[in-house]
mmCIF file of C-alpha atoms in Angstrom:
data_model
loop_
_atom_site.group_PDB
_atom_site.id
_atom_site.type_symbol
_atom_site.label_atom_id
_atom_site.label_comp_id
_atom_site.label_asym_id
_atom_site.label_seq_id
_atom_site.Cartn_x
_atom_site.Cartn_y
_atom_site.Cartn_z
ATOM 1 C CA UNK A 151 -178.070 -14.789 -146.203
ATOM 2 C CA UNK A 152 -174.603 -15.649 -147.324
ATOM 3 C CA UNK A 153 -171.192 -15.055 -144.728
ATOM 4 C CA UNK A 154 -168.841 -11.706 -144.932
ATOM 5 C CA UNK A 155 -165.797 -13.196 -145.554
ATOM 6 C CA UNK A 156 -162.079 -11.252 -145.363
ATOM 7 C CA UNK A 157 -160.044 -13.091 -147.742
ATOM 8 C CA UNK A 158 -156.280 -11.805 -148.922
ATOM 9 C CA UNK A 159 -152.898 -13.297 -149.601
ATOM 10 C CA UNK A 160 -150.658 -11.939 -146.853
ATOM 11 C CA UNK A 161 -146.856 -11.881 -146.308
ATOM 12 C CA UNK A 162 -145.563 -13.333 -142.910
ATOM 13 C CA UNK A 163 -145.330 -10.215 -141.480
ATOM 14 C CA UNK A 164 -148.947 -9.201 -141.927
ATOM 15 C CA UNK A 165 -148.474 -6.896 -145.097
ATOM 16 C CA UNK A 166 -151.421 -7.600 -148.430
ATOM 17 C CA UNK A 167 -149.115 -5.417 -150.931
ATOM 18 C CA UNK A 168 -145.681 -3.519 -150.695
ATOM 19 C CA UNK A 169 -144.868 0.003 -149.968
ATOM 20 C CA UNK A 170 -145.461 0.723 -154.221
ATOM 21 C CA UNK A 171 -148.976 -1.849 -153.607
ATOM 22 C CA UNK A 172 -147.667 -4.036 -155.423
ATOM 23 C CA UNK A 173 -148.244 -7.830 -155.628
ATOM 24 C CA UNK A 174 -146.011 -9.562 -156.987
ATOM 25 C CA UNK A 175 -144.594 -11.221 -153.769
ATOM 26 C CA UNK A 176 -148.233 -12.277 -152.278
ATOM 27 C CA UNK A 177 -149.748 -13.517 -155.849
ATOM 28 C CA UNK A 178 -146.972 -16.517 -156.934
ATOM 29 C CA UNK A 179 -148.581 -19.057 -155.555
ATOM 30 C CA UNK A 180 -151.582 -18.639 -157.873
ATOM 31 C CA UNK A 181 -148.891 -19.947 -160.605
ATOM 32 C CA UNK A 182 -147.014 -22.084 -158.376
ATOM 33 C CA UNK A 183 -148.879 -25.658 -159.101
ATOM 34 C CA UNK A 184 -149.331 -28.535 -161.026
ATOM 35 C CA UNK A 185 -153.383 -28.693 -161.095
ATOM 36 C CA UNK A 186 -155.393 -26.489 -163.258
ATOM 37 C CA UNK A 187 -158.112 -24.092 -161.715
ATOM 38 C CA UNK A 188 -160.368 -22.856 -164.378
ATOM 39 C CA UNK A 189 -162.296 -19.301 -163.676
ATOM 40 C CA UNK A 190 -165.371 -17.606 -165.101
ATOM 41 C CA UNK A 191 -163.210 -15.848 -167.286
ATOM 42 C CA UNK A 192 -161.034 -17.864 -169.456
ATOM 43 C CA UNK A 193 -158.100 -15.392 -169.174
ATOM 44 C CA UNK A 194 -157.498 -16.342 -165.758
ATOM 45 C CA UNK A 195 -156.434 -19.923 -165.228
ATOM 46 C CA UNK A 196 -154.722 -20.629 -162.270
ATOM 47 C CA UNK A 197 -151.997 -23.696 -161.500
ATOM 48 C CA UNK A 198 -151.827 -24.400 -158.273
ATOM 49 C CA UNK A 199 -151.075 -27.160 -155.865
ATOM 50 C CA UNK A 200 -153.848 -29.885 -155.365
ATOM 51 C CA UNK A 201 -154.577 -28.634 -151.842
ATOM 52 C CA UNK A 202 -154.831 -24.767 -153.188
ATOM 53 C CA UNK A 203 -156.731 -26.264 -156.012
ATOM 54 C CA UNK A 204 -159.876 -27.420 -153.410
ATOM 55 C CA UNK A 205 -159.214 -24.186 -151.341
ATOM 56 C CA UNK A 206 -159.823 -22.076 -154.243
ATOM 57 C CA UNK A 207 -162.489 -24.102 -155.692
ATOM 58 C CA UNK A 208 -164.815 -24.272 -152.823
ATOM 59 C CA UNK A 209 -164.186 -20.011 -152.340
ATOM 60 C CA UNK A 210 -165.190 -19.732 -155.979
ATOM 61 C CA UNK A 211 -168.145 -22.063 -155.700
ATOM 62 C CA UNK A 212 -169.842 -20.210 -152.741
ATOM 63 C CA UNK A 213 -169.391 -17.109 -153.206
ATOM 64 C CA UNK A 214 -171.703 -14.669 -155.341
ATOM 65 C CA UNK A 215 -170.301 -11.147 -154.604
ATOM 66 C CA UNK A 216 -167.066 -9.314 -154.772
ATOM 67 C CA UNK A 217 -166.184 -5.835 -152.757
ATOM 68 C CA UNK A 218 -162.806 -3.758 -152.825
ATOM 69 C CA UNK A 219 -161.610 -0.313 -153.299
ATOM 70 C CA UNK A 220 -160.767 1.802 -155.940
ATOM 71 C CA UNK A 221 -157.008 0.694 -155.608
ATOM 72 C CA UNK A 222 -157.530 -2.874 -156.264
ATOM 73 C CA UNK A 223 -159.924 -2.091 -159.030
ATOM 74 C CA UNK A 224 -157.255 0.265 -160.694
ATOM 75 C CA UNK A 225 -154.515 -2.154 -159.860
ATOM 76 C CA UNK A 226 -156.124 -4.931 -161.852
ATOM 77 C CA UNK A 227 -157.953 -2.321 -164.668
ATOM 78 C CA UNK A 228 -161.275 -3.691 -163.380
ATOM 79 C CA UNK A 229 -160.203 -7.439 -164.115
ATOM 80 C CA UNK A 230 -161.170 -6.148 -168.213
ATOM 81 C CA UNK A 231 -165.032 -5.664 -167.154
ATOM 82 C CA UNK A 232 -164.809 -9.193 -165.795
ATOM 83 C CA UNK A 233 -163.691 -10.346 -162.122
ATOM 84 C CA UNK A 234 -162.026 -13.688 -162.437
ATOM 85 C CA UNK A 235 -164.666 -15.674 -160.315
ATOM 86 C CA UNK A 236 -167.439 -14.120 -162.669
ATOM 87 C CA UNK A 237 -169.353 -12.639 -159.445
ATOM 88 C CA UNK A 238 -170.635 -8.979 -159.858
ATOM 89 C CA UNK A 239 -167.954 -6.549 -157.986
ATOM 90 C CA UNK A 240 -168.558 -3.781 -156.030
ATOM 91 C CA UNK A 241 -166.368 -1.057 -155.929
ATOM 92 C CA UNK A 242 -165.623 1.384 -152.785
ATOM 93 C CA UNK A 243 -164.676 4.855 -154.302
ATOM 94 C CA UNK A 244 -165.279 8.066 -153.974
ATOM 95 C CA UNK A 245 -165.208 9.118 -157.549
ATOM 96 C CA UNK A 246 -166.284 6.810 -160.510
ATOM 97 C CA UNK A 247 -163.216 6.068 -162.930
ATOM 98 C CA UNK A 248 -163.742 7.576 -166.338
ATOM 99 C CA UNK A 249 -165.451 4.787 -168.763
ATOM 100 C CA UNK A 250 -167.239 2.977 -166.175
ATOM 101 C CA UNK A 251 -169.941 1.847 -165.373
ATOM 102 C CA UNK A 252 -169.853 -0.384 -168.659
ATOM 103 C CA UNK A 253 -172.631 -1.925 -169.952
ATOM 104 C CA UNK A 254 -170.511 -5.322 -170.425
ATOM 105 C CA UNK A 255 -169.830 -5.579 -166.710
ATOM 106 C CA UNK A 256 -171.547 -6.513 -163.546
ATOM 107 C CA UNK A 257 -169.260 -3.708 -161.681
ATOM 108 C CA UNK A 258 -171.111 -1.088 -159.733
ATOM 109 C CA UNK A 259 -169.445 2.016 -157.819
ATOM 110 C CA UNK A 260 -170.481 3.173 -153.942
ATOM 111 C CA UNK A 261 -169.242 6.427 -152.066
ATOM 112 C CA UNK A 262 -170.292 4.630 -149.096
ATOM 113 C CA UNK A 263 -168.971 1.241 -147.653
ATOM 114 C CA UNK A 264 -171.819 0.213 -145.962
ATOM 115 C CA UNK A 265 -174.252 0.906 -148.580
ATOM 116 C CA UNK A 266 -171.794 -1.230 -151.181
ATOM 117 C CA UNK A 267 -172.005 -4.093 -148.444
ATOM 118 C CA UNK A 268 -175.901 -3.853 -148.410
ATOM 119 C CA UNK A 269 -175.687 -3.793 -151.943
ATOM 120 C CA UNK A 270 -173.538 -7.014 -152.365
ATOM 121 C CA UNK A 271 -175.319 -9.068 -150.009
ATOM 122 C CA UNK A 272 -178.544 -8.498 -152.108
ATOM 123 C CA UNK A 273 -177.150 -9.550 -155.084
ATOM 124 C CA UNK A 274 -175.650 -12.629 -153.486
ATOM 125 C CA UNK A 275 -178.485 -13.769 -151.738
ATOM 126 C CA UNK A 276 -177.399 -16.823 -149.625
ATOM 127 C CA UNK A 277 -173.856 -17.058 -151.535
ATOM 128 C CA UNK A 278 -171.035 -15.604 -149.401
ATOM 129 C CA UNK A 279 -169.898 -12.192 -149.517
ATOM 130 C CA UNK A 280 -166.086 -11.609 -150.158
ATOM 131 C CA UNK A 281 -164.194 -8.160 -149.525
ATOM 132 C CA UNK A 282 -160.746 -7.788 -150.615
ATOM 133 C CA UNK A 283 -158.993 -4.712 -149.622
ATOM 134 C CA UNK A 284 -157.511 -4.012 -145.946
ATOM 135 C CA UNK A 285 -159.457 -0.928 -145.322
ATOM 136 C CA UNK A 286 -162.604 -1.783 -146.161
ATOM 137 C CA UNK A 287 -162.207 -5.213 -143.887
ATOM 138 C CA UNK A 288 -161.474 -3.086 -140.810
ATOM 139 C CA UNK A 289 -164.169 -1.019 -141.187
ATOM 140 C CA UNK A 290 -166.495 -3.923 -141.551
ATOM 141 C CA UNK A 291 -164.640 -5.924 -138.481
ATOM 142 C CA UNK A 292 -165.478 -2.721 -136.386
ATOM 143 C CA UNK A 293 -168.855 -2.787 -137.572
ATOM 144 C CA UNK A 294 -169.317 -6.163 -136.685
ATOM 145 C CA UNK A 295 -170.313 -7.356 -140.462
ATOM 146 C CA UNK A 296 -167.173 -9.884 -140.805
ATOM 147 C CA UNK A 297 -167.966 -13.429 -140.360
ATOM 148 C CA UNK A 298 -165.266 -15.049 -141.439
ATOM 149 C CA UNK A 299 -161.450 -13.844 -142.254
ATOM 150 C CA UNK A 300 -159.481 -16.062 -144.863
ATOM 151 C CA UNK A 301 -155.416 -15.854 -144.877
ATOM 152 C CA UNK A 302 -153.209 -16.612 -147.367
ATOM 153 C CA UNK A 303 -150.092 -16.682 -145.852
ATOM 154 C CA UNK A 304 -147.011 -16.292 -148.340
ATOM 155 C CA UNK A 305 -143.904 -17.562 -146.871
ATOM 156 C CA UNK A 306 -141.886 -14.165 -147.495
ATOM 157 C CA UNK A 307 -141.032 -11.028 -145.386
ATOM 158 C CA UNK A 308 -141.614 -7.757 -147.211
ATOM 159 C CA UNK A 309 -140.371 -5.324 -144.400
ATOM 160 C CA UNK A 310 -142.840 -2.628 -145.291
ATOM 161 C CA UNK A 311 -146.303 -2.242 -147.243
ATOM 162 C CA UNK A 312 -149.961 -2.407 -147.050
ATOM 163 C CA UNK A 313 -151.208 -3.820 -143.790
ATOM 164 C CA UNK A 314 -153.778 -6.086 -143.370
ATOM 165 C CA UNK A 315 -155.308 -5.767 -140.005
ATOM 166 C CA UNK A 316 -153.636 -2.799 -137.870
ATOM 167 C CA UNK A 317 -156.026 0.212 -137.212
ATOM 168 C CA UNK A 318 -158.834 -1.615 -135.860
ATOM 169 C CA UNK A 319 -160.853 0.582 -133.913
ATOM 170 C CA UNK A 320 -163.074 -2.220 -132.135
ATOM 171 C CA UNK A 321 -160.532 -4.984 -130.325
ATOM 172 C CA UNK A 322 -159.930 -7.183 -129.793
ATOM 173 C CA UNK A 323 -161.151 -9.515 -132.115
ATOM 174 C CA UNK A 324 -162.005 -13.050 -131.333
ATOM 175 C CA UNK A 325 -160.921 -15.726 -133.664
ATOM 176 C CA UNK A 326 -162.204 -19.533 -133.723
ATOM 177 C CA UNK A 327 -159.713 -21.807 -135.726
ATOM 178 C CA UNK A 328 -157.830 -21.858 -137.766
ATOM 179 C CA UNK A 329 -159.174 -23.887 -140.753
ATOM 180 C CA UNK A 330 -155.549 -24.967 -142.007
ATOM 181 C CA UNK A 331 -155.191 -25.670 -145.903
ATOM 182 C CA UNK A 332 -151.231 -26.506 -146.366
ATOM 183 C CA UNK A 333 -150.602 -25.644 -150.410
ATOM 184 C CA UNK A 334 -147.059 -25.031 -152.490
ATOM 185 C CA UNK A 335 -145.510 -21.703 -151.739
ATOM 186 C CA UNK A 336 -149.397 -20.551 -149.054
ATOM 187 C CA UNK A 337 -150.593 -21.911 -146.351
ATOM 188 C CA UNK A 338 -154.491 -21.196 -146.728
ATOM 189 C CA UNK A 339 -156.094 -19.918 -142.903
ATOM 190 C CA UNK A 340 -159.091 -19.666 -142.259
ATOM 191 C CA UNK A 341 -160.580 -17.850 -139.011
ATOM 192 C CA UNK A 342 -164.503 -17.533 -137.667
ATOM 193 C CA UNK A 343 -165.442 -14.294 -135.930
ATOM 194 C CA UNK A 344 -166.799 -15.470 -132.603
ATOM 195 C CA UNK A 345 -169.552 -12.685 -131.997
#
């Protein structure tokens, strides 16, 4: 079976969106380069830096699942049916949003984290797992399910927002690393959950 991994741009100050969630700040640096990052959906090209450009690559290449909330989801209108890195998404909610499920999209809908999580890691198999929303990471860092927590770290201070980490219930947290990937405008981290 494939890793749990926490992955989110972040501001220095340990915010994943501003006070109005937006991204604008955090999200730059996936325009900030010279090297072209092709996704499963040709809307979405990315130009970043050469060392972003391997980052992102290998993230896209193992992974094979995709879980965030209902925010996220209605931030980005459901990526158009189609998540960038063409895995199927799984969306934490407690009520559907109206037109979905689609039949042209590999985007499913769960009341319940856990069951979402059980969910994506059968449909990923033995590719990795990636949840992208602050709440629904702490609730699977209390539970244990995290295995690995991926940073993004934008070099900007937004004062107030979205945090990433604060309301852990289970602490602390043990962190091997960091895996250090130095791009243009992000300085890619990446942490192991010692268990």
């Amino acid at each position: 079976m494939g890793r749990v991994i926490a992955a989110l741009s972040m501001s220095l100050d340990g915010f994943v969106a501003d006070e109005n969630h937006g991204l604008a700040e955090l999200i730059g640096w996936y325009q900030g380069g010279d090297v072209e990052v092709r996704t499963a959906d040709p809307r979405w090209t990315l130009r970043v830096s050469a060392a972003s450009a391997r980052f992102l690559r290998a993230a896209l290449s193992g992974g094979g699942a995709l879980i965030c909330g209902r925010r996220l989801f209605d931030h980005t209108d459901g990526w158009g049916g189609r998540h960038p890195a063409g895995w199927p998404v799984f969306v934490v909610c407690h009520a559907i949003p109206a037109g979905w499920p689609r039949a042209d999209s590999a985007t499913s809908f769960y009341p319940d984290p856990m069951a979402a999580l059980e969910a994506a890691r059968k449909v990923a198999g033995k590719r990795d797992v990636t949840v992208s929303t602050p709440t629904l990471t702490r609730q699977y860092l209390d539970a244990g399910m995290v295995d690995e927590i991926r940073v993004s770290l934008v070099p900007v201070l937004l004062g107030e927002g979205i945090s990433f980490l604060r309301g852990l219930t289970v602490a602390p947290v043990r962190l091997a690393g960091p895996e250090v990937v130095e791009g243009r405008g992000v300085t890619h981290l990446s942490y192991r959950v010692i268990r």
